[in-house]
Amino acid sequence: WPLLGNCHLLLGTQSDEEWQKQRKMLTSCFHFNILKEFSLPVWRHSHVLLEKIRESGSTSVDIIPLAKLLALDIICETAMGINIGTQANSSSEYSSAISRMTD
């Protein structure tokens, strides 16, 4: 599975020394202060999702396409600092590309 790359290294097939080194590197990425900075974008984009669901007026909603757009908005803002607003414009180039990749 080329898409997964070397994920097997994180799943327990490496030596203790390799695991300790990778764990130390990953732990710093998920430090509380770093994650705290992500809470506002996650909240803001989640609120957009909730509004879209409310506006639909339906008791049943296909969450998959909405969750894809939510994830794309959150990832772009938290990783790159860019709000691309795919939830507001689901026909954008970005959301079309994600749909093609995940179909």
Tab-separated table of C-alpha atoms in Angstrom:
chain	number	residue	atom	x	y	z
A	1	TRP	CA	0.000	0.000	0.000
A	2	PRO	CA	2.141	2.900	-1.222
A	3	LEU	CA	-0.341	5.459	0.114
A	4	LEU	CA	0.390	4.329	3.669
A	5	GLY	CA	4.148	4.636	3.216
A	6	ASN	CA	6.038	3.573	6.323
A	7	CYS	CA	3.076	3.612	8.702
A	8	HIS	CA	4.029	0.089	9.771
A	9	LEU	CA	6.873	1.754	11.670
A	10	LEU	CA	4.298	3.382	13.936
A	11	LEU	CA	2.402	0.140	14.436
A	12	GLY	CA	4.983	-1.742	16.451
A	13	THR	CA	7.378	-3.379	14.024
A	14	GLN	CA	10.382	-1.175	14.818
A	15	SER	CA	12.940	-1.426	17.604
A	16	ASP	CA	12.409	0.255	20.971
A	17	GLU	CA	15.008	2.881	20.110
A	18	GLU	CA	13.281	3.757	16.818
A	19	TRP	CA	9.917	3.841	18.552
A	20	GLN	CA	11.204	6.180	21.298
A	21	LYS	CA	12.648	8.556	18.694
A	22	GLN	CA	9.441	8.650	16.659
A	23	ARG	CA	7.284	8.965	19.764
A	24	LYS	CA	9.331	11.967	20.937
A	25	MET	CA	8.941	13.627	17.542
A	26	LEU	CA	5.184	12.997	17.389
A	27	THR	CA	4.578	14.047	20.988
A	28	SER	CA	5.902	17.523	20.283
A	29	CYS	CA	3.487	17.825	17.342
A	30	PHE	CA	0.527	17.135	19.614
A	31	HIS	CA	1.535	19.307	22.571
A	32	PHE	CA	-1.443	20.867	24.355
A	33	ASN	CA	-0.457	24.435	23.438
A	34	ILE	CA	-0.265	23.539	19.752
A	35	LEU	CA	-3.600	21.736	19.816
A	36	LYS	CA	-5.162	24.632	21.724
A	37	GLU	CA	-4.447	26.912	18.756
A	38	PHE	CA	-6.525	24.615	16.559
A	39	SER	CA	-9.651	24.781	18.708
A	40	LEU	CA	-11.008	28.032	17.235
A	41	PRO	CA	-10.765	26.949	13.563
A	42	VAL	CA	-12.248	23.542	14.437
A	43	TRP	CA	-15.106	25.201	16.335
A	44	ARG	CA	-15.732	27.772	13.576
A	45	HIS	CA	-15.829	25.219	10.761
A	46	SER	CA	-17.922	22.803	12.847
A	47	HIS	CA	-20.415	25.613	13.408
A	48	VAL	CA	-20.684	26.069	9.615
A	49	LEU	CA	-21.440	22.344	9.315
A	50	LEU	CA	-24.156	22.544	11.967
A	51	GLU	CA	-25.740	25.527	10.210
A	52	LYS	CA	-25.751	23.638	6.886
A	53	ILE	CA	-27.491	20.703	8.575
A	54	ARG	CA	-30.022	23.012	10.247
A	55	GLU	CA	-30.712	24.832	6.972
A	56	SER	CA	-31.428	21.554	5.201
A	57	GLY	CA	-34.518	21.162	7.387
A	58	SER	CA	-34.237	17.412	7.054
A	59	THR	CA	-34.188	14.835	9.820
A	60	SER	CA	-31.851	12.693	7.719
A	61	VAL	CA	-28.621	14.027	6.223
A	62	ASP	CA	-25.873	12.313	4.213
A	63	ILE	CA	-22.970	13.317	6.455
A	64	ILE	CA	-20.140	11.948	4.274
A	65	PRO	CA	-19.943	14.788	1.715
A	66	LEU	CA	-20.421	17.357	4.472
A	67	ALA	CA	-17.697	15.769	6.613
A	68	LYS	CA	-15.280	15.801	3.651
A	69	LEU	CA	-15.787	19.538	3.215
A	70	LEU	CA	-15.478	20.108	6.966
A	71	ALA	CA	-12.223	18.148	7.100
A	72	LEU	CA	-10.806	20.032	4.116
A	73	ASP	CA	-11.646	23.408	5.683
A	74	ILE	CA	-10.118	22.430	9.038
A	75	ILE	CA	-6.979	20.885	7.542
A	76	CYS	CA	-6.278	23.845	5.265
A	77	GLU	CA	-6.744	26.394	8.034
A	78	THR	CA	-4.839	24.555	10.757
A	79	ALA	CA	-2.008	23.264	8.561
A	80	MET	CA	-1.576	26.172	6.146
A	81	GLY	CA	-3.381	29.081	7.762
A	82	ILE	CA	-5.753	29.455	4.793
A	83	ASN	CA	-9.536	29.496	5.056
A	84	ILE	CA	-10.685	28.095	1.716
A	85	GLY	CA	-14.379	27.971	2.692
A	86	THR	CA	-15.333	24.803	0.846
A	87	GLN	CA	-18.386	24.291	3.048
A	88	ALA	CA	-19.762	27.632	1.900
A	89	ASN	CA	-18.863	26.910	-1.733
A	90	SER	CA	-19.153	23.167	-2.266
A	91	SER	CA	-18.582	23.555	-6.013
A	92	SER	CA	-15.126	25.071	-5.505
A	93	GLU	CA	-12.068	23.661	-7.241
A	94	TYR	CA	-10.791	22.278	-3.923
A	95	SER	CA	-13.963	20.412	-3.034
A	96	SER	CA	-14.256	19.028	-6.577
A	97	ALA	CA	-10.690	17.711	-6.352
A	98	ILE	CA	-11.390	16.046	-2.994
A	99	SER	CA	-14.548	14.443	-4.385
A	100	ARG	CA	-12.621	13.019	-7.330
A	101	MET	CA	-9.890	11.673	-5.032
A	102	THR	CA	-12.251	10.024	-2.562
A	103	ASP	CA	-14.842	8.561	-4.940
